Coordinates of C-alpha atoms in Angstrom, one line a residue:
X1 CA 9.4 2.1 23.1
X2 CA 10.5 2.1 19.6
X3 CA 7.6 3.0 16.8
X4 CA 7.7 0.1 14.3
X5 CA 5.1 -0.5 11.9
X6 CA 1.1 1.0 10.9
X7 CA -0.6 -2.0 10.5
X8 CA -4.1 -2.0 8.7
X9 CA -5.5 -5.5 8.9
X10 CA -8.5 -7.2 10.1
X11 CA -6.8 -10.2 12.2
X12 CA -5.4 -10.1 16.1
X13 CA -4.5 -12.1 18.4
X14 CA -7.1 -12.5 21.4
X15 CA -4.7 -11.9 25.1
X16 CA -6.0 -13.8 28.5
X17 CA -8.1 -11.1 30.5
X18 CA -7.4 -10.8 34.0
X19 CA -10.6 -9.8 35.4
X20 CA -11.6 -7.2 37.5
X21 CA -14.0 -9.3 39.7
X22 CA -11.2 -11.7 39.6
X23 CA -8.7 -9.3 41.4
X24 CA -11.2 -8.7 43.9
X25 CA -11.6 -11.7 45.0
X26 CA -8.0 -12.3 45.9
X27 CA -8.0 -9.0 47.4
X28 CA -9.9 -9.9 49.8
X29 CA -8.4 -13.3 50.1
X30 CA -5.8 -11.1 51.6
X31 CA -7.2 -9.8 53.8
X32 CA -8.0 -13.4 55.3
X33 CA -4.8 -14.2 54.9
X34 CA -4.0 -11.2 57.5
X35 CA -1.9 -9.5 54.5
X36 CA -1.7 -5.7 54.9
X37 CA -3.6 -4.1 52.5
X38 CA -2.4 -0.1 52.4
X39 CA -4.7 2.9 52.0
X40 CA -6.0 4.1 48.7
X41 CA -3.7 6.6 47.2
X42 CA -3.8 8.0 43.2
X43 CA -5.1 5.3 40.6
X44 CA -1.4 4.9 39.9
X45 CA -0.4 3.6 43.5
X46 CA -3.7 1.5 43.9
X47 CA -3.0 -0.3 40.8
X48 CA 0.6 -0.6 41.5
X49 CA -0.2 -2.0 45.4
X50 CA -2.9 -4.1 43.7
X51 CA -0.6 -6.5 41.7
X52 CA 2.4 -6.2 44.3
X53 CA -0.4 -8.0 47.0
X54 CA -1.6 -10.6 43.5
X55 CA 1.7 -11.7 43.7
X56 CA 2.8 -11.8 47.4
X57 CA -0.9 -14.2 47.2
X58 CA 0.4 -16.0 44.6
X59 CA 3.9 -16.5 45.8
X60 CA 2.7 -17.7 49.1
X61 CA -0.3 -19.8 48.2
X62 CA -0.7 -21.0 44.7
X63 CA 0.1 -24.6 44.0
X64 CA 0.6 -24.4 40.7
X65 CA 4.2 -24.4 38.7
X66 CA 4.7 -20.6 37.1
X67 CA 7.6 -18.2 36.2
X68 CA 8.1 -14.4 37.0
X69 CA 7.9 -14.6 33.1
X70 CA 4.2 -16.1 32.8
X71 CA 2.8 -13.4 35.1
X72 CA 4.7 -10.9 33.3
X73 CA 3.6 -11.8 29.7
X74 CA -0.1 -12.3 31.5
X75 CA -0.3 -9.0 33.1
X76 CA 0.8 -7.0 30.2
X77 CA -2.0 -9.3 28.1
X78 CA -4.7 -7.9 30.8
X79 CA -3.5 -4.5 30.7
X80 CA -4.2 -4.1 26.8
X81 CA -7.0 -6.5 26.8
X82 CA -8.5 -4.2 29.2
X83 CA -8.8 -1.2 26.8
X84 CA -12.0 -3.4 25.4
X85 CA -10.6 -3.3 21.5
X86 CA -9.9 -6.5 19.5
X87 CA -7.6 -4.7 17.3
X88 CA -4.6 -3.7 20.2
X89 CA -2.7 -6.7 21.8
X90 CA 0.3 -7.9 24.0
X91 CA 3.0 -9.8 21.9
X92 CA 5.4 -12.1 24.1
X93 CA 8.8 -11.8 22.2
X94 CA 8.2 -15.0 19.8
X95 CA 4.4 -13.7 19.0
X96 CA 6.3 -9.7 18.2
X97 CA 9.0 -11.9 16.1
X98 CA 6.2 -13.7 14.2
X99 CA 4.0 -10.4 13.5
X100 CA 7.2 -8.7 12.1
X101 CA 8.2 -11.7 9.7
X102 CA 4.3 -11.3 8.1
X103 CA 4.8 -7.6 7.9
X104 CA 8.7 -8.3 6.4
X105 CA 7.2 -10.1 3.1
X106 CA 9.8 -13.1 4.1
X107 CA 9.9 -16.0 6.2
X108 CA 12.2 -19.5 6.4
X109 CA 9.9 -22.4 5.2
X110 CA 9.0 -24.9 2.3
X111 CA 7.2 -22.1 -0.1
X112 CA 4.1 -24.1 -0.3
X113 CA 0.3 -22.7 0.3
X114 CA -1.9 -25.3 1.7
X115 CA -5.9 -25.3 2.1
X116 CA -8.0 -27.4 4.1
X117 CA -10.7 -29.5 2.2
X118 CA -14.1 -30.1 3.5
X119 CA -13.7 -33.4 4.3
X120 CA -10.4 -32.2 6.2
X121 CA -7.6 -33.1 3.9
X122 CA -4.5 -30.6 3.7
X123 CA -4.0 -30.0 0.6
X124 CA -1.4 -28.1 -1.6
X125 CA -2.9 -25.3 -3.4
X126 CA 0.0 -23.5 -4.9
X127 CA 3.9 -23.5 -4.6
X128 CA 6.4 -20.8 -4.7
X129 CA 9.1 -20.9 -7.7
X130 CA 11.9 -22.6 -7.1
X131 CA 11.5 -23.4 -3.3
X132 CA 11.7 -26.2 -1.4
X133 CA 9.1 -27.6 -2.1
X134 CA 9.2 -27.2 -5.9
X135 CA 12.8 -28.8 -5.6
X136 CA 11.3 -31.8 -3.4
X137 CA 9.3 -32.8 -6.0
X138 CA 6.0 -31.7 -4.2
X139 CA 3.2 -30.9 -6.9
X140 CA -0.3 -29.0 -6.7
X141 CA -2.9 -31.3 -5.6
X142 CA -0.9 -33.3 -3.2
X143 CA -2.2 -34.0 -0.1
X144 CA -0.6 -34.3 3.4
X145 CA -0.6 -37.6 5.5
X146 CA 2.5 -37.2 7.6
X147 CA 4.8 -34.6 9.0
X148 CA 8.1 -35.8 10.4
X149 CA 6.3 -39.1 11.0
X150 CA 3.5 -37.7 12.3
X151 CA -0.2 -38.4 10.8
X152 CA -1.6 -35.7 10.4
X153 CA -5.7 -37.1 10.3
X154 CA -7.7 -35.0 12.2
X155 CA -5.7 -32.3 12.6
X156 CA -6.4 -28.4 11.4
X157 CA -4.7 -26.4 8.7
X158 CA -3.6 -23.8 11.5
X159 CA -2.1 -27.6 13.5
X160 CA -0.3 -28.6 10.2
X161 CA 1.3 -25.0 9.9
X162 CA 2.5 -25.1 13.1
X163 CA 3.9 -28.5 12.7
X164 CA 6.3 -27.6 9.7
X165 CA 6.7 -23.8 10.4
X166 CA 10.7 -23.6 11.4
X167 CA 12.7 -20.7 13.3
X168 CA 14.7 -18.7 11.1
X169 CA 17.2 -21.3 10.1
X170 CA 18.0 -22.1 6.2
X171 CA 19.1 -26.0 6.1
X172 CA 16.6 -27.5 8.3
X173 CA 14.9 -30.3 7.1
X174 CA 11.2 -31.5 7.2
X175 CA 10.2 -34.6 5.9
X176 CA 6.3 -34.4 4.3
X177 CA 4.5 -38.0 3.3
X178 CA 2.0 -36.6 0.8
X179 CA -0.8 -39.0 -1.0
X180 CA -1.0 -38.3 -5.1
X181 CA -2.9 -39.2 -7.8
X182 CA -0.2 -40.1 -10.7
X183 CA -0.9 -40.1 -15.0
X184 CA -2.3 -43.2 -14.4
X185 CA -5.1 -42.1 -11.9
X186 CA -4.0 -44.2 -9.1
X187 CA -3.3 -43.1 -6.4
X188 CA 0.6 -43.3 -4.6
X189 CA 2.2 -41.9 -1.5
X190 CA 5.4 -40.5 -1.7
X191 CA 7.8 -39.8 0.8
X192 CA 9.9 -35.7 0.6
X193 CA 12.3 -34.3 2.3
X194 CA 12.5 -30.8 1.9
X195 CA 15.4 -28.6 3.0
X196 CA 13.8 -24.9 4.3
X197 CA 15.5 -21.2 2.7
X198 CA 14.0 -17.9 3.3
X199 CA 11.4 -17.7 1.0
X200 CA 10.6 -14.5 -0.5
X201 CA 6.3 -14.2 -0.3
X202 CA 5.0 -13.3 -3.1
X203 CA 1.7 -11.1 -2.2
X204 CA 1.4 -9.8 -5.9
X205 CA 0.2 -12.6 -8.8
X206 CA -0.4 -11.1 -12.6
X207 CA -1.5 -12.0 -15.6
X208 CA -2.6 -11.0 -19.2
X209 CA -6.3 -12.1 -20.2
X210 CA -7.3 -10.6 -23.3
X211 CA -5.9 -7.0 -23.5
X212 CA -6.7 -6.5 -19.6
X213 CA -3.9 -6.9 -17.2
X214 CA -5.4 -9.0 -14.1
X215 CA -3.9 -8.2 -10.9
X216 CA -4.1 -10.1 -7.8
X217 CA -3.0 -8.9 -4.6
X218 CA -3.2 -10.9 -1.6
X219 CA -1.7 -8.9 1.4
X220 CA 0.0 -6.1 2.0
X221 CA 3.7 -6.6 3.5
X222 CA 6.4 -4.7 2.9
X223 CA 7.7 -6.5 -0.4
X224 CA 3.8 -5.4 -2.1
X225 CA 4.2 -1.7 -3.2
X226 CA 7.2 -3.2 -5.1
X227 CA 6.1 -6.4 -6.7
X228 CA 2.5 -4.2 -7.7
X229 CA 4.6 -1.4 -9.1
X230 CA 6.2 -3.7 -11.3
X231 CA 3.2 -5.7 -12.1
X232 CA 1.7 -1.9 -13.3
X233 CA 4.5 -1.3 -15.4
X234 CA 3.5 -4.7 -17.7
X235 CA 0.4 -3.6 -18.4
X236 CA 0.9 0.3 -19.1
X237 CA 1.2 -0.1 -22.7
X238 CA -0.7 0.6 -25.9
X239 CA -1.8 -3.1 -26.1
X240 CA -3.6 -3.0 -23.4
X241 CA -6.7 -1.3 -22.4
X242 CA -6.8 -1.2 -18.8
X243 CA -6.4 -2.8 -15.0
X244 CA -8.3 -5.7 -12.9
X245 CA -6.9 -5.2 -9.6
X246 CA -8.4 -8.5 -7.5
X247 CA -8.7 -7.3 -3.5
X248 CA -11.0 -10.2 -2.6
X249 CA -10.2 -11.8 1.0
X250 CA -7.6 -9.2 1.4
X251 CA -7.4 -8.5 4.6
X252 CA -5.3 -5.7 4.7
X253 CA -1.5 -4.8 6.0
X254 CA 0.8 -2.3 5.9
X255 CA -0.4 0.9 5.0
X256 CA 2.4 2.4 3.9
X257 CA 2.5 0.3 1.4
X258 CA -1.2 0.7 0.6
X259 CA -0.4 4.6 -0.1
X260 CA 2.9 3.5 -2.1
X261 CA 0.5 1.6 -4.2
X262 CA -2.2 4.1 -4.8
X263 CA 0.8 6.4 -5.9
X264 CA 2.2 4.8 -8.2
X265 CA -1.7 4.9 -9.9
X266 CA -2.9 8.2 -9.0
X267 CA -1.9 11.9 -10.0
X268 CA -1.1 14.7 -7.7
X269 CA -3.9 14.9 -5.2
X270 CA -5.0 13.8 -1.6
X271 CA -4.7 10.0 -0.3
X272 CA -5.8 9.5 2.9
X273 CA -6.4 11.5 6.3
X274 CA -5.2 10.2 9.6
X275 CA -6.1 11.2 12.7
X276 CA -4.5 10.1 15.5
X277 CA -4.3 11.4 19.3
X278 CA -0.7 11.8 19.2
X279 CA 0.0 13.5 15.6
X280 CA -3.1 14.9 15.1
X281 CA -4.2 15.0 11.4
X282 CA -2.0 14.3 8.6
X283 CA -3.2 13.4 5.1
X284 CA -1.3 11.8 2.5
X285 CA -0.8 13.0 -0.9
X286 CA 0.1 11.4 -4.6
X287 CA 3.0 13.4 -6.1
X288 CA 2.1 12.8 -9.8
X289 CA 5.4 11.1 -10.8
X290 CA 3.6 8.3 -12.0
X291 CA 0.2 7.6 -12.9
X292 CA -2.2 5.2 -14.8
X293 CA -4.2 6.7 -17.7
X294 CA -5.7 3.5 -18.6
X295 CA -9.6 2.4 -17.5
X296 CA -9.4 0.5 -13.2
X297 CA -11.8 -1.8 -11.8
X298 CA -11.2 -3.2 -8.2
X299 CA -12.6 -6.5 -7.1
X300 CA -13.8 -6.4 -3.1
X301 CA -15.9 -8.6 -1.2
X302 CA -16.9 -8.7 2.5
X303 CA -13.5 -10.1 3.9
X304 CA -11.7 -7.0 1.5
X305 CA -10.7 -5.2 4.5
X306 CA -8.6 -2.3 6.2
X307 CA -5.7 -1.7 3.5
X308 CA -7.6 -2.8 1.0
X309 CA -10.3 -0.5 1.8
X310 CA -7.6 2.3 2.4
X311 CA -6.9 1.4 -1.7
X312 CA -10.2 0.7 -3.2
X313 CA -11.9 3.4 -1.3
X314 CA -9.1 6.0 -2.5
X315 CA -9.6 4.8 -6.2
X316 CA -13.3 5.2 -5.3
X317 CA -13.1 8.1 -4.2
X318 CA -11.1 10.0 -6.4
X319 CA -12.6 8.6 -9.7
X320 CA -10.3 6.6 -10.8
X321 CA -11.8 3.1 -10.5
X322 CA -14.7 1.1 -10.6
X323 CA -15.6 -1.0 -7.6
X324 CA -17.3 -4.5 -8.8
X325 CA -18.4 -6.9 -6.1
X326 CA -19.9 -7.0 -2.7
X327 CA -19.6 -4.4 0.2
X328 CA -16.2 -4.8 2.2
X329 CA -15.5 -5.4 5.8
X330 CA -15.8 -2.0 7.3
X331 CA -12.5 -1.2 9.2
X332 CA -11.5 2.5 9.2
X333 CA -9.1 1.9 12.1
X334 CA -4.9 2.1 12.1
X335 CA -3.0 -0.2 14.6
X336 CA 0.8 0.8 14.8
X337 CA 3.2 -2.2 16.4
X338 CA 5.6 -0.9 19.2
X339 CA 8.9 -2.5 20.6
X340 CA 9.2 -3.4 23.7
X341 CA 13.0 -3.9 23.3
X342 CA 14.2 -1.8 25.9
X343 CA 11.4 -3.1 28.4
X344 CA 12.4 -7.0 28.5
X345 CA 11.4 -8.1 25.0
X346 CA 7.8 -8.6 23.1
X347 CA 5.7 -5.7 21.7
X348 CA 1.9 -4.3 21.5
X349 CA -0.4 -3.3 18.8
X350 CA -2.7 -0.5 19.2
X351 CA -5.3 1.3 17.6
X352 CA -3.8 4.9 17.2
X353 CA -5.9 6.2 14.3
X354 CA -8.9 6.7 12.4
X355 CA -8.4 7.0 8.3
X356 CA -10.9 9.1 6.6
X357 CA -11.2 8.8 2.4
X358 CA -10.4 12.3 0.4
X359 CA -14.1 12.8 0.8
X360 CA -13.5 12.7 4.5
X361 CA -15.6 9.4 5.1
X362 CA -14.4 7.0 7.6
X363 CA -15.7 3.6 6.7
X364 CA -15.2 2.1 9.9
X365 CA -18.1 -0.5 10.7
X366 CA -20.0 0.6 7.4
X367 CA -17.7 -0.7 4.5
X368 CA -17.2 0.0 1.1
X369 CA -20.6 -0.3 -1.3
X370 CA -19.4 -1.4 -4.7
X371 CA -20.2 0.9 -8.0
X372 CA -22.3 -2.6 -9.3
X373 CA -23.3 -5.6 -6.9
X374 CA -22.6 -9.1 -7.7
X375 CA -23.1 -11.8 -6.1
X376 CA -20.3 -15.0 -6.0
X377 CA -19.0 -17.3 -3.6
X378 CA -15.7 -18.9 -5.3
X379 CA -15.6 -22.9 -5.3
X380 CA -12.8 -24.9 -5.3
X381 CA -13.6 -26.5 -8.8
X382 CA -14.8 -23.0 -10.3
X383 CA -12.7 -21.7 -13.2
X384 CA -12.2 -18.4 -14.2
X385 CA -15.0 -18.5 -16.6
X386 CA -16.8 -18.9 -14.1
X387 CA -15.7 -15.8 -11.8
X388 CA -19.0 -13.8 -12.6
X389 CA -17.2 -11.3 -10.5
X390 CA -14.0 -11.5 -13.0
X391 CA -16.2 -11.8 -16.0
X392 CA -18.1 -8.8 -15.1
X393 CA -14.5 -6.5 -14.7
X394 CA -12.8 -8.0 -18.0
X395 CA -16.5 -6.6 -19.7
X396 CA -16.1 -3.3 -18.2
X397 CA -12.8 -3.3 -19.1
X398 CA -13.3 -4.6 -23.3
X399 CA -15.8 -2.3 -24.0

């Protein structure tokens, strides 16, 4: 097994669970059946005799259609469910190929974020530069009615991704009926057809308000540490008088990346400690080539999780920032991705560590507390006026 990727994030996917009252059962089904069942050896040989008799049952009796491949995937999903921990799980090899493109900071697509309404309408909420989309014609506000001819009513966010989302081939093309309100506030369906490219994702949104450079950071891929580092570098200037760094409903990543970004902000002193069964402790350390002098204030809320809480606690932590918001998710837990390359395909995630802050608190299930509390549950129609959370930071920040 190849070593791939730390992963800090608060999702997973949720593997079928073979049962353990479930493999009695056919176990004794055997013995109905008059199958020999061998004596009890090592845990080893009594799990390895246990699924060679599940399959001789289920060769011989189910009625069911099933590969060698479905029992495969399903087993392996049972073995890691097993462990008990939402966090580890059993990729098949197009689930390990999907994980890696969210970790990559790339994927082939339209370049178009889309939100679900609460009266169920897909909407588009934002579109990336110069992709597909853009080029289509397809505009903020749009809302989906068709995909390739198919209506769409009724159908989830999740069902509409999955509908336009393409294997890694630039040139194919999707065709998207969208309704839209035009200048004259009537409303028109158009018809697009939009050609997918790799699209480059862009986790990292800035801008100047005032003489505070705002910082939004929605995940944590690969491509972050970079587009951050460069969003830093703007705002490190004698016009302006310090950082908002937005972490709100971020729910972590990559944590290398995580510590790249903390160093480009910090000087010379400890990160993070992991502690893992295999490596033991290791902590991580700024190296003082860069730093930011200027005055930080991090934005978190409950759904601020794992890397995020890796970079706001840190700031925390070592003094450097004020937290403004509400407390964050509380996970202090590293999953790493293996290959399974050399083992038929696919992968598994699984908790190998524990991080602990510089102050050697581990935040898992307790979350981050805030330096102030404030409330504030963002609407679709709010503006950033009225971001009390926001307002609050840009105060801190003017004064």
């Amino acid at each position: 097994m190849k070593r791939l990727k730390k992963i800090l994030s608060s999702s997973f996917f949720q593997g079928a669970v073979c049962g353990i009252v479930f493999t009695l059962c056919v176990l004794s089904v055997l013995r109905f059946f008059g199958i020999r069942i061998l004596p009890a050896g090592n845990a080893a040989t009594q799990a390895y005799t246990k699924n060679k008799y599940i399959e001789q049952c289920i060769d011989s009796y189910y009625q069911g259609d099933y590969t060698d491949e479905d029992l495969a995937n399903g087993a392996a999903k049972g073995m890691v469910a097993a462990l008990g921990d939402k966090y580890s799980a059993y990729y098949t090899q197009s689930e390990y190929d999907e994980v890696m493109k969210g970790i990559d900071g790339s994927y082939v697509g339209i370049g178009v974020t889309l939100k679900q309404l609460e009266n169920g309408d897909i909407q588009v909420s934002e579109l990336t530069e110069d992709g597909p989309a853009v080029k289509a014609g397809m505009k903020a506000g749009d809302i989906f009615k068709e995909v390739n001819g198919t209506d769409i009513t009724g159908k989830t966010l999740n069902d509409v991704v999955s509908m336009i989302k393409v294997d890694d081939n630039d040139g194919k093309t999707v065709e998207i009926k969208v309704l839209r309100t035009n200048n004259d506030n009537q409303q028109e369906t158009v018809t697009l057809q939009l050609v997918c490219k790799k699209i480059n994702v862009v986790s990292v949104q800035d801008k100047q308000i005032g003489k505070t450079g705002y910082i939004k950071v929605t995940e944590f891929d690969n491509e972050t540490d970079d587009q951050f580092s460069k969003a830093v570098d703007k705002y490190d200037n004698d016009e302006i008088k310090g950082l908002v760094i937005d972490l709100r409903d971020n729910g972590g990543g990559s944590l290398d990346s995580a510590i790249n970004m903390l160093n480009r902000l910090l000087p010379k002193g400890d990160l993070i400690t992991e502690k893992s069964k295999k490596e033991g402790d290791k902590t991580y350390h700024s190296d003082d080539k860069q730093s930011y002098q200027k005055s930080i204030v991090v934005l978190i809320n409950g759904n601020s999780a794992s890397a995020s809480e890796v970079f706001a606690g840190t700031l925390k932590t070592r003094g450097a920032a004020t937290l403004i918001g509400t407390k964050s998710f509380g996970k202090g837990i590293v999953q790493t991705v293996f290959s399974l390359k050399n083992a038929c395909g696919g992968g598994i995630k699984l908790t190998t560590a524990k991080y602990y802050l510089p102050n050697g608190e581990c935040i898992h299930k307790k979350g981050i507390n805030p330096d102030e509390t404030i409330e504030y549950e963002k609407k679709d129609t709010d503006t950033e006026k009225e971001d009390t959370q926001l307002q609050h930071a840009l105060q801190i920040i003017e004064q």
